[in-house]
CSV table of C-alpha atoms in Angstrom, one decimal:
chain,number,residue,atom,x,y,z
A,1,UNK,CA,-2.7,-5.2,28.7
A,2,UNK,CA,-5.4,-2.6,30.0
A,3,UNK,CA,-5.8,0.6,28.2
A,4,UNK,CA,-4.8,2.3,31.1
A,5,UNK,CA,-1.7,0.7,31.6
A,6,UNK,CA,-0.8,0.7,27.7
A,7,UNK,CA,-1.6,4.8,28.1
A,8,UNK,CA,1.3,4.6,31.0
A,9,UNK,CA,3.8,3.0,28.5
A,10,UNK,CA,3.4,6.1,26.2
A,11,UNK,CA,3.4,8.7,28.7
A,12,UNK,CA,6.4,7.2,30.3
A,13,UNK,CA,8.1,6.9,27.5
A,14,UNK,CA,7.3,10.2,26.5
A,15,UNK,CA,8.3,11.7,30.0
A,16,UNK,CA,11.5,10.0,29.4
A,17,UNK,CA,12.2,10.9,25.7
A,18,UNK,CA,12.1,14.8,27.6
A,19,UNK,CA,14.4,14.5,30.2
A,20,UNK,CA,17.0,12.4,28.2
A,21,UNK,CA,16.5,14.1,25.0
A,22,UNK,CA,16.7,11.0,23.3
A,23,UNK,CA,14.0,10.4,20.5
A,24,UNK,CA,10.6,9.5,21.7
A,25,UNK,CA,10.4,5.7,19.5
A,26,UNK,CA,14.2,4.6,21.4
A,27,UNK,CA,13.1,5.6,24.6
A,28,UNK,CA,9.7,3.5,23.8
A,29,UNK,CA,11.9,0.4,23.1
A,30,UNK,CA,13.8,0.3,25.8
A,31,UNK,CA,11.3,0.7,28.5
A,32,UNK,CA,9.2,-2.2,26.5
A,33,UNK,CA,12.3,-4.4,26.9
A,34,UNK,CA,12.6,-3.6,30.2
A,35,UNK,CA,9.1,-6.0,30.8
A,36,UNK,CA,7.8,-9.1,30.5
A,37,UNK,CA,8.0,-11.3,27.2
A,38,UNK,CA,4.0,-11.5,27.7
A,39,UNK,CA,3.6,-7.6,28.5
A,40,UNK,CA,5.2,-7.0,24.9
A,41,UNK,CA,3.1,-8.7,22.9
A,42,UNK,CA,-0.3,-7.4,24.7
A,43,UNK,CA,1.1,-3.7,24.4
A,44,UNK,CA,1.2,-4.6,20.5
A,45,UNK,CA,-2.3,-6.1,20.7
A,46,UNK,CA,-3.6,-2.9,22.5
A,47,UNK,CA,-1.3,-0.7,19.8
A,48,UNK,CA,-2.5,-2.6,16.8
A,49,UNK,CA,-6.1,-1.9,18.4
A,50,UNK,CA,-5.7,1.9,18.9
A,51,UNK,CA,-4.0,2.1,15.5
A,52,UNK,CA,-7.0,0.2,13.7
A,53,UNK,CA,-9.8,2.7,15.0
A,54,UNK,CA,-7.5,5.7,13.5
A,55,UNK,CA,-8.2,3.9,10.2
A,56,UNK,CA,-10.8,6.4,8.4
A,57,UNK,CA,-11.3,9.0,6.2
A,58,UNK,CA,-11.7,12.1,8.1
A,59,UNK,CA,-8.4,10.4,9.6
A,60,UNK,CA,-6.8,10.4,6.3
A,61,UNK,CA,-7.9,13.3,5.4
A,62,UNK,CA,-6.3,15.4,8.4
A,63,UNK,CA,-3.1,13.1,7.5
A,64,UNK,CA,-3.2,14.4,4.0
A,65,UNK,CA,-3.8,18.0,4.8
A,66,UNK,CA,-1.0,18.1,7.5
A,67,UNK,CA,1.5,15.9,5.7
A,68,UNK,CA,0.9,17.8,1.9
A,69,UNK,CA,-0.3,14.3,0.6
A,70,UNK,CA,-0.5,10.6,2.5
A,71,UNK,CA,-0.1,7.1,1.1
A,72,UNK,CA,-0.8,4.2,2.3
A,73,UNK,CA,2.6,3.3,4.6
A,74,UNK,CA,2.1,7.2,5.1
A,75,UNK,CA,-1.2,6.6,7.1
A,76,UNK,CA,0.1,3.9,9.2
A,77,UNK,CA,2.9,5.6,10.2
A,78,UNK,CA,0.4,9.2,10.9
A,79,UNK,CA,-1.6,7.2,13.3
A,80,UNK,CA,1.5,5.8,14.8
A,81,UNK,CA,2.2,9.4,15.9
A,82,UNK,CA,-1.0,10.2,16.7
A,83,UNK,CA,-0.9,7.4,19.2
A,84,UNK,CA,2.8,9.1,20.2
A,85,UNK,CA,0.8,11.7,21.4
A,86,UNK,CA,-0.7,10.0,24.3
A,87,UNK,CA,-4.0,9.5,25.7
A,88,UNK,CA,-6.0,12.8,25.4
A,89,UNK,CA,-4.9,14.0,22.0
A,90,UNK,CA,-5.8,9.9,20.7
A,91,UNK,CA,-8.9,10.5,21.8
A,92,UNK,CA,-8.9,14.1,20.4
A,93,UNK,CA,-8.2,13.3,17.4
A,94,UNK,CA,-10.7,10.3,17.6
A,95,UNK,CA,-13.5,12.1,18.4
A,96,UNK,CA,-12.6,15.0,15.7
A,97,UNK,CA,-9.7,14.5,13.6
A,98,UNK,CA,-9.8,18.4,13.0
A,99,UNK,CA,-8.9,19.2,16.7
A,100,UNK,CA,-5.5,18.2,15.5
A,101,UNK,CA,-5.5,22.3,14.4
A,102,UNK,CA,-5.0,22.8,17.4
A,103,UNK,CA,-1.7,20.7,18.2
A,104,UNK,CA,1.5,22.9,18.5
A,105,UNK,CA,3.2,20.8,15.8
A,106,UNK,CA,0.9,21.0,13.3
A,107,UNK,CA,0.0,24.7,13.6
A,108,UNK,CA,3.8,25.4,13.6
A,109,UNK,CA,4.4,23.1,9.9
A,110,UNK,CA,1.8,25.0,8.7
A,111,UNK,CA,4.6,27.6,8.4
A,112,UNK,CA,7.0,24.8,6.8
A,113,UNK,CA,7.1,23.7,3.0
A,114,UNK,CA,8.7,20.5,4.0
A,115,UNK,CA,6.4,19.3,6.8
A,116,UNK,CA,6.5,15.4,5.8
A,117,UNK,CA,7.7,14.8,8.6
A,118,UNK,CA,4.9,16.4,11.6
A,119,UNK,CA,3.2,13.2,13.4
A,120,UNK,CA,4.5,10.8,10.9
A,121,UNK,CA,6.3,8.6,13.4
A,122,UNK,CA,7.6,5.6,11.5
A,123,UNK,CA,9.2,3.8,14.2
A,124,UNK,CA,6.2,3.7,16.7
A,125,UNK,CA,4.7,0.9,14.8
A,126,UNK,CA,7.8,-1.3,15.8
A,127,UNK,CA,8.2,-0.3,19.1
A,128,UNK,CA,7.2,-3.8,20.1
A,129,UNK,CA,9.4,-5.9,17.8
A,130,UNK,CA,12.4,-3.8,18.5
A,131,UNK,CA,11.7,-4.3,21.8
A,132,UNK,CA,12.1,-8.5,21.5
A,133,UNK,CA,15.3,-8.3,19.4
A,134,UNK,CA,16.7,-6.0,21.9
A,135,UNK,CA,16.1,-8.7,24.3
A,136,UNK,CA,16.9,-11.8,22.3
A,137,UNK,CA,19.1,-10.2,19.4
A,138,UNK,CA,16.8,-12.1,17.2
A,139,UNK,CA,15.1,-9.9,14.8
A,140,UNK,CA,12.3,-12.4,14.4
A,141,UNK,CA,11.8,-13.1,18.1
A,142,UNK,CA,8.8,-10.9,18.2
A,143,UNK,CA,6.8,-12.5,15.4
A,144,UNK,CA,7.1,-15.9,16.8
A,145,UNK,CA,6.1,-14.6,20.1
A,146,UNK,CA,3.2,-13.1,18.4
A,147,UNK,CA,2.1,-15.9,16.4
A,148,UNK,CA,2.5,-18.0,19.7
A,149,UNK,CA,0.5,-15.1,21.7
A,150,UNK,CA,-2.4,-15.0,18.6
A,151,UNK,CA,-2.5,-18.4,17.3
A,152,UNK,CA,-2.6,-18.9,13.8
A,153,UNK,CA,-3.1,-15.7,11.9
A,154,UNK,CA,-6.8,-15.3,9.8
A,155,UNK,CA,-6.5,-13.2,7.4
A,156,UNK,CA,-8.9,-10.4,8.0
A,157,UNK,CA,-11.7,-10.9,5.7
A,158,UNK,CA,-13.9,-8.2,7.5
A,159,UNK,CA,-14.2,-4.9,5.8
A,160,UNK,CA,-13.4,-2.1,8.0
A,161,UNK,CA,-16.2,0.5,8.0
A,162,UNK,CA,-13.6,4.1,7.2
A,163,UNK,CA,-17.0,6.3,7.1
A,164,UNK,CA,-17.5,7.9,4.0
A,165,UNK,CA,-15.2,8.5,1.4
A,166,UNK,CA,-14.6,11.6,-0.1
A,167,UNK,CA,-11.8,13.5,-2.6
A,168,UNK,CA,-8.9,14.9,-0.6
A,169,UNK,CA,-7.9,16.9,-3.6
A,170,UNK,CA,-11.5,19.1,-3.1
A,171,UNK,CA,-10.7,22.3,-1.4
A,172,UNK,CA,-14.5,22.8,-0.6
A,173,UNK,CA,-15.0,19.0,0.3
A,174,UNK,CA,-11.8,19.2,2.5
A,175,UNK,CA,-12.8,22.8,4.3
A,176,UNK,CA,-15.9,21.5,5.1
A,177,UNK,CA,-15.1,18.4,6.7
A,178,UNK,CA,-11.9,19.5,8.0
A,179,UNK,CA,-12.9,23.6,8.3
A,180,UNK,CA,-9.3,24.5,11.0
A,181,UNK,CA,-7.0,22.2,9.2
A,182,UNK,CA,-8.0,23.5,5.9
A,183,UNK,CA,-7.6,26.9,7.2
A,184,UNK,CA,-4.4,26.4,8.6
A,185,UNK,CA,-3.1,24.3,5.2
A,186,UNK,CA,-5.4,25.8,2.2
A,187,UNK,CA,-5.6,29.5,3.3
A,188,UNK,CA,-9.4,28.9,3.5
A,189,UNK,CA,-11.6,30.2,5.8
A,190,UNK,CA,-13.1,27.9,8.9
């Protein structure tokens, strides 16, 4: 699937998540299942793709600041919903994690104790798979089609380069790397 096209998935699905009202992940389901088995499984290669290159640091570290703390499963689902976002605030957010300062949502649960929830999007990451058991009622149609789509799996025995590593608990370390988010969560000055 080309970028362009995956980009039209989301943006459609968003588009209809706002004039239904229904939530943005059902709405994402259903208009994968409405394509091709083949279509599915490359808009999960593309996701997996655009989810992978979230995977670093100054990622985490917006995730951590925005969510009050961020595990592992926490991070995978934070760049699910930064992919939920659509095109221009992925690449946002690519380019400068700390534009995310900037996003209604996270400026308005800056103002909320329990903000766990802001760009955490769980279900995005299985958008694809709930889209083959809606289709076949199989719940384990999807990994079969993927395994048939990828051949057989590697494990993935290359590190991935997250940048540099630093403590997310470090008011300093975190205002300086992330000077807007940190204002809007510490109280510190950008």
């Amino acid at each position: 699937m080309e970028i362009d096209t995956f980009w039209g998935v989301i943006e459609a699905a968003q588009a209809g998540a706002a004039a239904t009202g229904e939530p943005f992940d059902e709405v994402l389901v259903q208009q994968l299942a409405e394509r091709p088995r083949q279509e599915i499984v490359e808009y999960a290669e593309r996701f997996d793709e655009l989810h992978d290159a979230l995977y670093r640091w100054d990622v985490w570290a917006a995730a951590y600041l925005i969510g009050g703390g961020c595990s592992d499963d926490s991070f995978m689902d934070f760049r699910a919903g930064v992919i939920a976002l659509g095109c221009q605030w992925y690449q946002r957010v690519a380019a400068d994690p700390d534009s995310l300062a900037a996003h209604p949502d996270v400026v308005q649960a800056a103002n909320v104790r329990d903000r766990s929830e802001v760009l955490f999007y769980e279900d995005v990451n299985y958008a694809a798979s709930g889209a083959f058991e809606r289709i076949t009622g199989d719940a384990d149609a999807f990994h079969e089609a993927w395994r048939s789509f990828r051949g057989v799996e590697t494990e993935r025995c290359n590190a991935v380069d997250m940048g540099e590593d630093f403590d997310f608990d470090d008011d300093g370390e975190m205002s300086r790397r992330l000077p807007r988010l940190a204002a809007l969560f510490l109280g510190t000055s950008p």
